[in-house]
mmCIF file of C-alpha atoms in Angstrom:
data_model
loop_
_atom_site.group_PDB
_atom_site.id
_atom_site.type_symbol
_atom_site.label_atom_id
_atom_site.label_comp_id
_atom_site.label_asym_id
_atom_site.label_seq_id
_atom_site.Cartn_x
_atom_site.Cartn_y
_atom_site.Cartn_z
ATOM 1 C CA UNK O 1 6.689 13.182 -24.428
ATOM 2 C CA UNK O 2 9.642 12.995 -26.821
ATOM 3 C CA UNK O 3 9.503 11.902 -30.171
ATOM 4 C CA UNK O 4 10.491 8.384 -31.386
ATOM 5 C CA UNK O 5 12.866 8.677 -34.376
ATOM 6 C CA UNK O 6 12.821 5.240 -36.419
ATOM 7 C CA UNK O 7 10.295 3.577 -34.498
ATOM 8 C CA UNK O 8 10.954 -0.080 -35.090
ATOM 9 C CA UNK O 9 10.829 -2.931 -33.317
ATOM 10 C CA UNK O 10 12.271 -2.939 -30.986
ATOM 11 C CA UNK O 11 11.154 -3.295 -26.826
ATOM 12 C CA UNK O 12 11.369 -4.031 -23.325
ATOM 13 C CA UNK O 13 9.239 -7.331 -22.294
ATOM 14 C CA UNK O 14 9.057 -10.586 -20.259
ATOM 15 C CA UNK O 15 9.489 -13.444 -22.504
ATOM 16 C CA UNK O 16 6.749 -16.290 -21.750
ATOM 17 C CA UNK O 17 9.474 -18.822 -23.825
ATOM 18 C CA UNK O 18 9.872 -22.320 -23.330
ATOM 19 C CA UNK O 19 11.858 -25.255 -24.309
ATOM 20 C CA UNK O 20 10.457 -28.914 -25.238
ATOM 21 C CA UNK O 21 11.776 -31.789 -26.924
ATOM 22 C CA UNK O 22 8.717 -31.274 -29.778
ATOM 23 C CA UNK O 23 9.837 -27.417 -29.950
ATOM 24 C CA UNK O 24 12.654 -26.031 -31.409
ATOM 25 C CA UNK O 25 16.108 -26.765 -30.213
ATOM 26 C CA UNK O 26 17.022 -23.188 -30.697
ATOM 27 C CA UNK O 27 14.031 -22.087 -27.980
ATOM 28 C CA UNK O 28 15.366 -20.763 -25.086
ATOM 29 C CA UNK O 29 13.455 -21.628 -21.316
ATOM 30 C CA UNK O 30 12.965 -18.488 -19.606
ATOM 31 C CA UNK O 31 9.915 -19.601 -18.024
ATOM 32 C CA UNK O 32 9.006 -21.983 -15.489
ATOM 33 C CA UNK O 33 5.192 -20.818 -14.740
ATOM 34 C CA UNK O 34 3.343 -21.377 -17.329
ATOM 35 C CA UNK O 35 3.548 -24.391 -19.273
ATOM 36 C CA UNK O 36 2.533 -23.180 -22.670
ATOM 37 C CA UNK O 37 2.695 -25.942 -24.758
ATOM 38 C CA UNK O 38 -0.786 -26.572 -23.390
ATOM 39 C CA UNK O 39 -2.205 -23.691 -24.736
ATOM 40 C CA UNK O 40 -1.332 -24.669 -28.859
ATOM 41 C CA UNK O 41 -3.024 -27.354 -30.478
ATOM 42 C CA UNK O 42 0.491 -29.226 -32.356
ATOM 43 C CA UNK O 43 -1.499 -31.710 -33.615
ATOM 44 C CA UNK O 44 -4.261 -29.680 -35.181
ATOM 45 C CA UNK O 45 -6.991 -31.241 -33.588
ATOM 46 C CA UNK O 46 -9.146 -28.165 -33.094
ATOM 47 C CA UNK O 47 -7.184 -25.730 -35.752
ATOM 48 C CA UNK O 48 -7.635 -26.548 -39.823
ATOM 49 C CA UNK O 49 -4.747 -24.044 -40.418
ATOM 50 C CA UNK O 50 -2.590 -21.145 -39.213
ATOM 51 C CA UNK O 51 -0.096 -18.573 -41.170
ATOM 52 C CA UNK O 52 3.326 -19.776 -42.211
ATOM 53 C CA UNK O 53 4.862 -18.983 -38.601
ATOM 54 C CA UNK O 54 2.575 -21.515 -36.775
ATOM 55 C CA UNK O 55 2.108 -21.466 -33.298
ATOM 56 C CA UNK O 56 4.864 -18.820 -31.763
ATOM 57 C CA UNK O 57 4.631 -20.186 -28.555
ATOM 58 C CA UNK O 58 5.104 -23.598 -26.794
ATOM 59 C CA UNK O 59 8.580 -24.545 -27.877
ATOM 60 C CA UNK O 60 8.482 -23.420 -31.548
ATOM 61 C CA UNK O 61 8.950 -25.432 -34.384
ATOM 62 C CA UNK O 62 11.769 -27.827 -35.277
ATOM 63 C CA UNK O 63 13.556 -27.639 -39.037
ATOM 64 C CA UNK O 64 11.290 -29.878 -41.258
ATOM 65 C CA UNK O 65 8.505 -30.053 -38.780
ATOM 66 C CA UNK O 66 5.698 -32.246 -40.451
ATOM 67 C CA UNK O 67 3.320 -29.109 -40.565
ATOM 68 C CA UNK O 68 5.290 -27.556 -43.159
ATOM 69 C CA UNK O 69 5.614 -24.393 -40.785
ATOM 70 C CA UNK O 70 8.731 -22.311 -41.079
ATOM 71 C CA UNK O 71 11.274 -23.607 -38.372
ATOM 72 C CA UNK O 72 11.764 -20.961 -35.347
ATOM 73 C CA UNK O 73 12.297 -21.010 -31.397
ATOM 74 C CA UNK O 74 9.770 -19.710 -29.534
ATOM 75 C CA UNK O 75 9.018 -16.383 -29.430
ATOM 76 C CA UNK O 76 6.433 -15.601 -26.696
ATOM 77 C CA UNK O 77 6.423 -12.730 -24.804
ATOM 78 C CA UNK O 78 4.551 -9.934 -23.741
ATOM 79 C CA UNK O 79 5.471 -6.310 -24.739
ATOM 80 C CA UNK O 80 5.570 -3.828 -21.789
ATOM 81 C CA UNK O 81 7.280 -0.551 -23.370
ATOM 82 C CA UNK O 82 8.087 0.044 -27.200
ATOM 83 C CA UNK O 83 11.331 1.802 -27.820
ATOM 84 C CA UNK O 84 12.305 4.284 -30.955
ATOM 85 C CA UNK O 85 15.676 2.912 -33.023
ATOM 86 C CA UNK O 86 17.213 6.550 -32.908
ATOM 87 C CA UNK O 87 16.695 9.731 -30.468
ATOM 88 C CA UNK O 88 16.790 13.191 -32.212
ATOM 89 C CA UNK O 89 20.783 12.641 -32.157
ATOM 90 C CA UNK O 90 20.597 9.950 -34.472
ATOM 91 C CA UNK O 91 22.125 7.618 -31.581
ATOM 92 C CA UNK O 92 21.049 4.288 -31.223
ATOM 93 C CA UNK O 93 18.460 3.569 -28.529
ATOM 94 C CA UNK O 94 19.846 0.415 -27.373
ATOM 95 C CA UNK O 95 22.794 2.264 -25.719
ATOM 96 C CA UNK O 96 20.799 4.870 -24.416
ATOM 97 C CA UNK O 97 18.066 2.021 -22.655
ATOM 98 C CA UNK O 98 21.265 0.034 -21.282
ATOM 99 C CA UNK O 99 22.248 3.125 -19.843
ATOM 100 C CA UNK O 100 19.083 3.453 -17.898
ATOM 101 C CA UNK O 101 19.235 0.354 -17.438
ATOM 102 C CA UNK O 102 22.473 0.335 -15.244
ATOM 103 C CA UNK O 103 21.566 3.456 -13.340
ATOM 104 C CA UNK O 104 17.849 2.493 -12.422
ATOM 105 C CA UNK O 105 16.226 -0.377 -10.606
ATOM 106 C CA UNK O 106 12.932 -2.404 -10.126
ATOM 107 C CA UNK O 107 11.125 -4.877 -8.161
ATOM 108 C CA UNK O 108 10.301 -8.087 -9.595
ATOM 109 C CA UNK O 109 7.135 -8.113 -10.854
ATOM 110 C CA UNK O 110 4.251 -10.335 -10.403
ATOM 111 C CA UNK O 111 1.868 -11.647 -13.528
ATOM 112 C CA UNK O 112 -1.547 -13.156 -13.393
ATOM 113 C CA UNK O 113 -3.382 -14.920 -16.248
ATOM 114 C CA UNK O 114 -6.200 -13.665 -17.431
ATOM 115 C CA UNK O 115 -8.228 -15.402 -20.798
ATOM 116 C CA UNK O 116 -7.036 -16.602 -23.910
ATOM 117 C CA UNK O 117 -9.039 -14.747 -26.046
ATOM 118 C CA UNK O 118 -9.778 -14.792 -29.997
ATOM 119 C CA UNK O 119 -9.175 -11.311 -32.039
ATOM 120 C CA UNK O 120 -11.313 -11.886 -35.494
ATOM 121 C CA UNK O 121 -8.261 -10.362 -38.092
ATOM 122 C CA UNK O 122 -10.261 -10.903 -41.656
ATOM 123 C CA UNK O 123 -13.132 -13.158 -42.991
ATOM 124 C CA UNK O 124 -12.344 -16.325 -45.315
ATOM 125 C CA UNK O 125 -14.836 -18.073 -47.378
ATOM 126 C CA UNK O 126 -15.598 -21.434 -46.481
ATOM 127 C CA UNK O 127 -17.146 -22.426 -49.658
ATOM 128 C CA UNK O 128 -16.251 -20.317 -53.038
ATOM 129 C CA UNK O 129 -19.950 -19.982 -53.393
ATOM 130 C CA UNK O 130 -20.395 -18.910 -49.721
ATOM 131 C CA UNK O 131 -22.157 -15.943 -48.212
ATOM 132 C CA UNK O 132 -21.126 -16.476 -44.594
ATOM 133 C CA UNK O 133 -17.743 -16.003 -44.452
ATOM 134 C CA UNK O 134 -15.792 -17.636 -41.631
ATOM 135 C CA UNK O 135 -13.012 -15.250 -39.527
ATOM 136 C CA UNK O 136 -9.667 -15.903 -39.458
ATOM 137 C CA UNK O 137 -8.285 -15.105 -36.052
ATOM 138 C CA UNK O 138 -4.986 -13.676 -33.798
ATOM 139 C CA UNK O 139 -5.569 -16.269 -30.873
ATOM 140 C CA UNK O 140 -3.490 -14.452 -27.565
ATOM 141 C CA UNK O 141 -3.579 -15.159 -23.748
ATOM 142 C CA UNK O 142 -4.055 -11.782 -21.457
ATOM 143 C CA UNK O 143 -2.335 -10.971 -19.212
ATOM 144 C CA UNK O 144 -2.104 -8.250 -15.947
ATOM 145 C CA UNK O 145 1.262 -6.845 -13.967
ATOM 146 C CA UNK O 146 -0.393 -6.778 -10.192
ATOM 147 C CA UNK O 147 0.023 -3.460 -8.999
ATOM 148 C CA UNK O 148 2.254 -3.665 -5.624
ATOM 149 C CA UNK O 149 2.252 -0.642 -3.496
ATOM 150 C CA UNK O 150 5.503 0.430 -1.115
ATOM 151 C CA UNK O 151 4.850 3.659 1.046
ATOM 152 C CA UNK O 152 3.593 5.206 -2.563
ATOM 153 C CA UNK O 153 0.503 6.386 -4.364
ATOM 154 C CA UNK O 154 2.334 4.655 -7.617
ATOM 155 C CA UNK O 155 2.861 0.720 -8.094
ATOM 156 C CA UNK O 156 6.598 -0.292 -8.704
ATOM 157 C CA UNK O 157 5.541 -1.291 -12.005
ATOM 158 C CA UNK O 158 4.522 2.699 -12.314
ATOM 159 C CA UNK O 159 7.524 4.155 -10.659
ATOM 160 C CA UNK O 160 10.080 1.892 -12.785
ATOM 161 C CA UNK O 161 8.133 2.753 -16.239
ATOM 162 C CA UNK O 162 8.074 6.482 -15.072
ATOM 163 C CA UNK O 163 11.852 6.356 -14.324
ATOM 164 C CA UNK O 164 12.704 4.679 -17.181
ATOM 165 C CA UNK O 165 10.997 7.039 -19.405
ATOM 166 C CA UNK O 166 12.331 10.164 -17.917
ATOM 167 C CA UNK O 167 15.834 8.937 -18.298
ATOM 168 C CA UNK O 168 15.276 8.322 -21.702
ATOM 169 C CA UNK O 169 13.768 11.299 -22.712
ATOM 170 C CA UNK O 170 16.285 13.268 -21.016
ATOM 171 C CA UNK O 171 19.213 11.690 -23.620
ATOM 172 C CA UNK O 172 16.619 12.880 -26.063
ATOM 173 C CA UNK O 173 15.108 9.343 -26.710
ATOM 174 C CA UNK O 174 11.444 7.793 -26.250
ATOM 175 C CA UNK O 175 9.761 5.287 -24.542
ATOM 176 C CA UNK O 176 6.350 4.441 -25.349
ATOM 177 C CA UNK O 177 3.989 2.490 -23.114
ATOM 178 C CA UNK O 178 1.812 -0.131 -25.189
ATOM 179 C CA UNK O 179 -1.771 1.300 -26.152
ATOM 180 C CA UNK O 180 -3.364 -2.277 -25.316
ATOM 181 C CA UNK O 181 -3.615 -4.814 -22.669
ATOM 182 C CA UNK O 182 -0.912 -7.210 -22.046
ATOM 183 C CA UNK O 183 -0.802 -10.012 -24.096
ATOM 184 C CA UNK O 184 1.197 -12.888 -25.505
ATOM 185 C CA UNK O 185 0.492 -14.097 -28.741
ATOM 186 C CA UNK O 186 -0.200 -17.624 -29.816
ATOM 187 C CA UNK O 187 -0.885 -17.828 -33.346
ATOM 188 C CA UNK O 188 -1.978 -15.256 -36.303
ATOM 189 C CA UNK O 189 -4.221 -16.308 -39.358
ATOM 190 C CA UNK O 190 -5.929 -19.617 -37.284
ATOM 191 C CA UNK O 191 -8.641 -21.263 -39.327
ATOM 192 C CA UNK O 192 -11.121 -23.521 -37.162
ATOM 193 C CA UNK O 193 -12.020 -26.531 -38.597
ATOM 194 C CA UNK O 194 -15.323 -25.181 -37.164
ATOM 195 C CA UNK O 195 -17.603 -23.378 -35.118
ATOM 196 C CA UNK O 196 -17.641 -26.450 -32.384
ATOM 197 C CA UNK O 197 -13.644 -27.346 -32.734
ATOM 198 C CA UNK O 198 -13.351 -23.254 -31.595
ATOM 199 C CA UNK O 199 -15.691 -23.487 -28.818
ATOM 200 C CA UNK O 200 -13.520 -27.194 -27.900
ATOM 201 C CA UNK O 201 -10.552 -25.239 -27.729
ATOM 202 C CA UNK O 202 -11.684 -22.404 -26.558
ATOM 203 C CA UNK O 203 -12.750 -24.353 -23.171
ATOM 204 C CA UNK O 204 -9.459 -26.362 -22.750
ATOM 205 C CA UNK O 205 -7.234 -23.971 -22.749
ATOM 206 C CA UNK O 206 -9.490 -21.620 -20.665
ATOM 207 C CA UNK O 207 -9.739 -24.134 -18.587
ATOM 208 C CA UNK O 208 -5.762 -24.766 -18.345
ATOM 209 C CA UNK O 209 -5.992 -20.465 -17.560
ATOM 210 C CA UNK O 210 -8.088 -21.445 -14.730
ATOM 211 C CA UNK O 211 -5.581 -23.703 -13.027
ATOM 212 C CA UNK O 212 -2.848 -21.185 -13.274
ATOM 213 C CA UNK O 213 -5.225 -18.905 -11.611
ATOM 214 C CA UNK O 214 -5.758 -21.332 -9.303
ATOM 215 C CA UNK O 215 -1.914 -21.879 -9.052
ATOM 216 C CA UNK O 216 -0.708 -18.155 -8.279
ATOM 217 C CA UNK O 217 -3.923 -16.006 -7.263
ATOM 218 C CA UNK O 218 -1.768 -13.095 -6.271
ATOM 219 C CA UNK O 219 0.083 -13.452 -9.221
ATOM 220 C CA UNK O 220 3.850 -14.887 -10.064
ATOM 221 C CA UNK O 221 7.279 -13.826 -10.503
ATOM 222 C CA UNK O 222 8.461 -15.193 -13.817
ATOM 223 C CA UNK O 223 11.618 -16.854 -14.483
ATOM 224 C CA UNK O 224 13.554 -20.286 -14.462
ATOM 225 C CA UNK O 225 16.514 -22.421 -12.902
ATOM 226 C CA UNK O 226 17.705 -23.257 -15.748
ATOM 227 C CA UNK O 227 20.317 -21.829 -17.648
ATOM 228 C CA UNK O 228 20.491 -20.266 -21.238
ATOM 229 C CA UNK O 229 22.595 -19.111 -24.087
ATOM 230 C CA UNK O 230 21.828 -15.530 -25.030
ATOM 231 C CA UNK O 231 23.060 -14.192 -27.583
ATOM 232 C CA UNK O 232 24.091 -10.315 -28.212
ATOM 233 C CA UNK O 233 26.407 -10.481 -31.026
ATOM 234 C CA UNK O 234 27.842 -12.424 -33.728
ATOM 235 C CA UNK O 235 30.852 -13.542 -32.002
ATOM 236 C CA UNK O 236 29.708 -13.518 -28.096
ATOM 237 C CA UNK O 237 27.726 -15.881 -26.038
ATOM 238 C CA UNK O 238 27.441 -16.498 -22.943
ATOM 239 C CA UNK O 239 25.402 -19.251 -20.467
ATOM 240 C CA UNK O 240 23.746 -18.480 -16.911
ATOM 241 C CA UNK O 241 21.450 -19.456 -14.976
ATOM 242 C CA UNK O 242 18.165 -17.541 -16.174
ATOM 243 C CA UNK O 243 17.035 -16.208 -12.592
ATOM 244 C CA UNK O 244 13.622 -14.804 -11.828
ATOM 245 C CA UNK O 245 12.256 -11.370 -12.097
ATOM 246 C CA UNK O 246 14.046 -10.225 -15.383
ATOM 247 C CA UNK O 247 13.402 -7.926 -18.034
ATOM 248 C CA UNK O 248 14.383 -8.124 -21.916
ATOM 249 C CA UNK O 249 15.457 -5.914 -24.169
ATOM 250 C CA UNK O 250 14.362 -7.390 -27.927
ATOM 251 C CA UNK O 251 15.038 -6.426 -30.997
ATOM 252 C CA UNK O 252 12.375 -7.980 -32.668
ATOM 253 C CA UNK O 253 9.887 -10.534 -31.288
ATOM 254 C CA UNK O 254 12.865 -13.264 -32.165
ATOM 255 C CA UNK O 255 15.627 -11.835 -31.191
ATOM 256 C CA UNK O 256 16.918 -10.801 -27.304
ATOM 257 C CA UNK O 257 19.557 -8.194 -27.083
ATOM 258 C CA UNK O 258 19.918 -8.434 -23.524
ATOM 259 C CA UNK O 259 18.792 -9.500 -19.984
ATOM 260 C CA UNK O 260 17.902 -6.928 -17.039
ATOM 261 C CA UNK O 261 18.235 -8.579 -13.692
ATOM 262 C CA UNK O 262 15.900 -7.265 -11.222
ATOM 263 C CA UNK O 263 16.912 -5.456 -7.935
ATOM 264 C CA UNK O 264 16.705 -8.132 -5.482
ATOM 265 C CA UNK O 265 16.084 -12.019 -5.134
ATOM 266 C CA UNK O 266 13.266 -13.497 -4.215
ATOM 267 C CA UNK O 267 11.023 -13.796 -0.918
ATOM 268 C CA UNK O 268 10.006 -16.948 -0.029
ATOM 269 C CA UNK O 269 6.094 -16.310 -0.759
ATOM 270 C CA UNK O 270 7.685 -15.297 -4.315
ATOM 271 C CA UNK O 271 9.994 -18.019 -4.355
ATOM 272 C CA UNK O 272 7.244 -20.606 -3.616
ATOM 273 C CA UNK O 273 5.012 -20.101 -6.017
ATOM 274 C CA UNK O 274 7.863 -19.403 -8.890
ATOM 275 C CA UNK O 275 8.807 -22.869 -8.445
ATOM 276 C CA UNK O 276 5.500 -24.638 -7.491
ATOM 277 C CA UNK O 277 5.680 -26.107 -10.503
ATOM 278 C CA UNK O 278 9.358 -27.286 -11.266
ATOM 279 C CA UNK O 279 9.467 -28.565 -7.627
ATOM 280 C CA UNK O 280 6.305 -31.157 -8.108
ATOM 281 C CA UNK O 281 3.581 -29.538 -6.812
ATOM 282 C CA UNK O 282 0.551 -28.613 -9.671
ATOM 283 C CA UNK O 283 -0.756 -31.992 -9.917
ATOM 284 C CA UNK O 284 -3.509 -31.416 -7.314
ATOM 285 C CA UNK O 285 -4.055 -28.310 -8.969
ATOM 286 C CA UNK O 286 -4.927 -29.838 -12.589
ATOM 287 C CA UNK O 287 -6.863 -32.550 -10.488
ATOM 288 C CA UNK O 288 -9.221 -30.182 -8.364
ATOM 289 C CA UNK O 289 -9.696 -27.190 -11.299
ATOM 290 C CA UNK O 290 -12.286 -28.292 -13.013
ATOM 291 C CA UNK O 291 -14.322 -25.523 -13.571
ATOM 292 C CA UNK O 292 -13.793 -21.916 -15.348
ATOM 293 C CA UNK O 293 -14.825 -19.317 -13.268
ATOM 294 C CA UNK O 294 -14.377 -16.545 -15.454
ATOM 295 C CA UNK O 295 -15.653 -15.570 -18.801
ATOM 296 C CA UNK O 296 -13.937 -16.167 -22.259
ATOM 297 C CA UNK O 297 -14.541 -15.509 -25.980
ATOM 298 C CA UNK O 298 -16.013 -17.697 -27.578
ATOM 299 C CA UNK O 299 -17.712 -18.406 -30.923
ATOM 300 C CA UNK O 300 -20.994 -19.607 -29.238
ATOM 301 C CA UNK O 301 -23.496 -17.010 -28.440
ATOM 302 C CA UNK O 302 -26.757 -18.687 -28.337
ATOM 303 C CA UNK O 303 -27.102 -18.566 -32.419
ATOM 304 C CA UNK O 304 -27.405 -21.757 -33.936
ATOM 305 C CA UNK O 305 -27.022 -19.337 -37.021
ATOM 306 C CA UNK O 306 -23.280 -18.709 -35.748
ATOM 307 C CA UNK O 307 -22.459 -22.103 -36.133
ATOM 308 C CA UNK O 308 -20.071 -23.432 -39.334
ATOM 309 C CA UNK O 309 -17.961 -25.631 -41.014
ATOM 310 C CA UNK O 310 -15.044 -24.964 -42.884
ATOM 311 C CA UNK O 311 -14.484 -28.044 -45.399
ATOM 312 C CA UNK O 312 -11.834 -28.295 -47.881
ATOM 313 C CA UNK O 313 -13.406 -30.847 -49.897
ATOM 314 C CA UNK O 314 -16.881 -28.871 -50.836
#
């Protein structure tokens, strides 16, 4: 595999963004599947605190937002393949990926939810005089491409990444697959208010997970009907209709460069379930999933020991 000059940033991904009236006005809607505004707690009911950014996904946040979190659109997505800023030529990767981009094609690909899980990033003291420290955590929901087989021992999703990586390297660039499983990230630096409030949360959003599952058990084609101002320059912009199926090419978590169409429109299988819930339909969904049927992280492991409470006022 070539080597990545610059690595940066940048990358190609499916953007999990969504637009709300308690978001950001500046939040694009590229996604119509999954409603994640109900995987963030806005009003803090479960979560003491969070870093600066808040929660990156479910709208964003809107300038002077009562939480005092800096204002941004929302920036959820998950990262498929990482790309270098310069090959060994010292030319910009961004031409060199658009290039691919035009010559190669791929099927839309299907997503299925998997957990929102917690990632423990450092410990915090609840009390100064504590010896149990409490974690601060990277909250994320998982997430799978489902493999899809045509008259091939390799998936599209494998033929399009092998593709797109051999064109690449051949203009002397690099592409590099991400080392972990897919995932979209909620928040970074949440604080529980404590050990119960995580296990609350931890079971209602799971449980939301569930009725997606419920919702698209072979998985769904993301995308949306509505349309959207991209932006790939200071002084262009343009508005179309999103579509379904594409891929992004970012430049940073907040910032798209462009949009890849996929190679062909919808079936109607594909079509249905993209739009089961923009046409009306997930109410009996949310009213018969009532159960999770998989398992989740969680803070309670049978340890009453485990158990805490972080309080400001001690």
């Amino acid at each position: 595999q070539a080597q990545c000059f610059q690595d940066g940033s940048a990358f190609i991904g499916v953007s999990f963004s969504v637009y709300n009236k308690s978001g950001n006005g500046n939040s694009y809607h590229l996604c119509d599947q999954f409603p994640m505004e109900n995987l963030i707690d806005r009003s803090y009911d479960y979560v003491m605190s969070t870093d600066e950014y808040g929660w990156l996904a479910g709208g964003g946040y809107k300038q002077f937002d009562t939480s005092g979190k800096i204002s941004n659109a929302d920036s959820a997505h998950a990262e498929l393949l990482r790309i270098g800023s310069l090959n060994a030529r010292g030319d910009s990767m961004s031409q060199v990926v658009h290039n691919a981009f035009s010559q190669l094609s791929f099927e839309p690909f299907l997503f299925y939810p998997i957990t929102v899980k917690t990632t423990a990033e450092r410990q915090v003291k609840a009390y100064d005089d504590d010896s149990s420290p409490i974690p601060s955590y990277e909250l994320s929901l998982l997430v799978s491409i489902v493999d899809v087989y045509k008259d091939s021992t390799y998936s599209t999703y494998e033929t399009f990444k092998s593709n797109l990586q051999r064109y690449v390297e051949r203009n002397a660039g690099c592409v590099k697959e991400s080392d972990t499983d897919l995932y979209v990230t909620l928040a970074r630096g949440v604080k529980f208010k404590s050990s119960y409030h995580m296990e609350q949360y931890l079971n209602r959003v799971n449980l939301e997970v569930a009725v997606w599952q419920a919702m698209y058990p072979k998985g769904v084609v993301i995308g949306s009907h509505s349309t959207s101002t991209i932006t790939s320059s200071a002084n262009w912009k343009w508005k179309s209709v999103v579509g379904f199926g594409n891929l992004y090419h970012f430049s940073n978590r907040n910032n798209i460069i462009k949009s890849f169409p996929s190679s062909r429109s919808l079936s109607s299988e594909e079509s249905y379930y993209s739009t089961l819930i923009s046409n009306g339909y997930a109410t009996p969904f949310y009213a018969n999933v009532t159960n999770i049927d998989f398992k989740y992280e969680s803070n309670d492991d049978g340890n009453n020991d485990n158990e805490w409470e972080y309080s400001s006022d001690k």
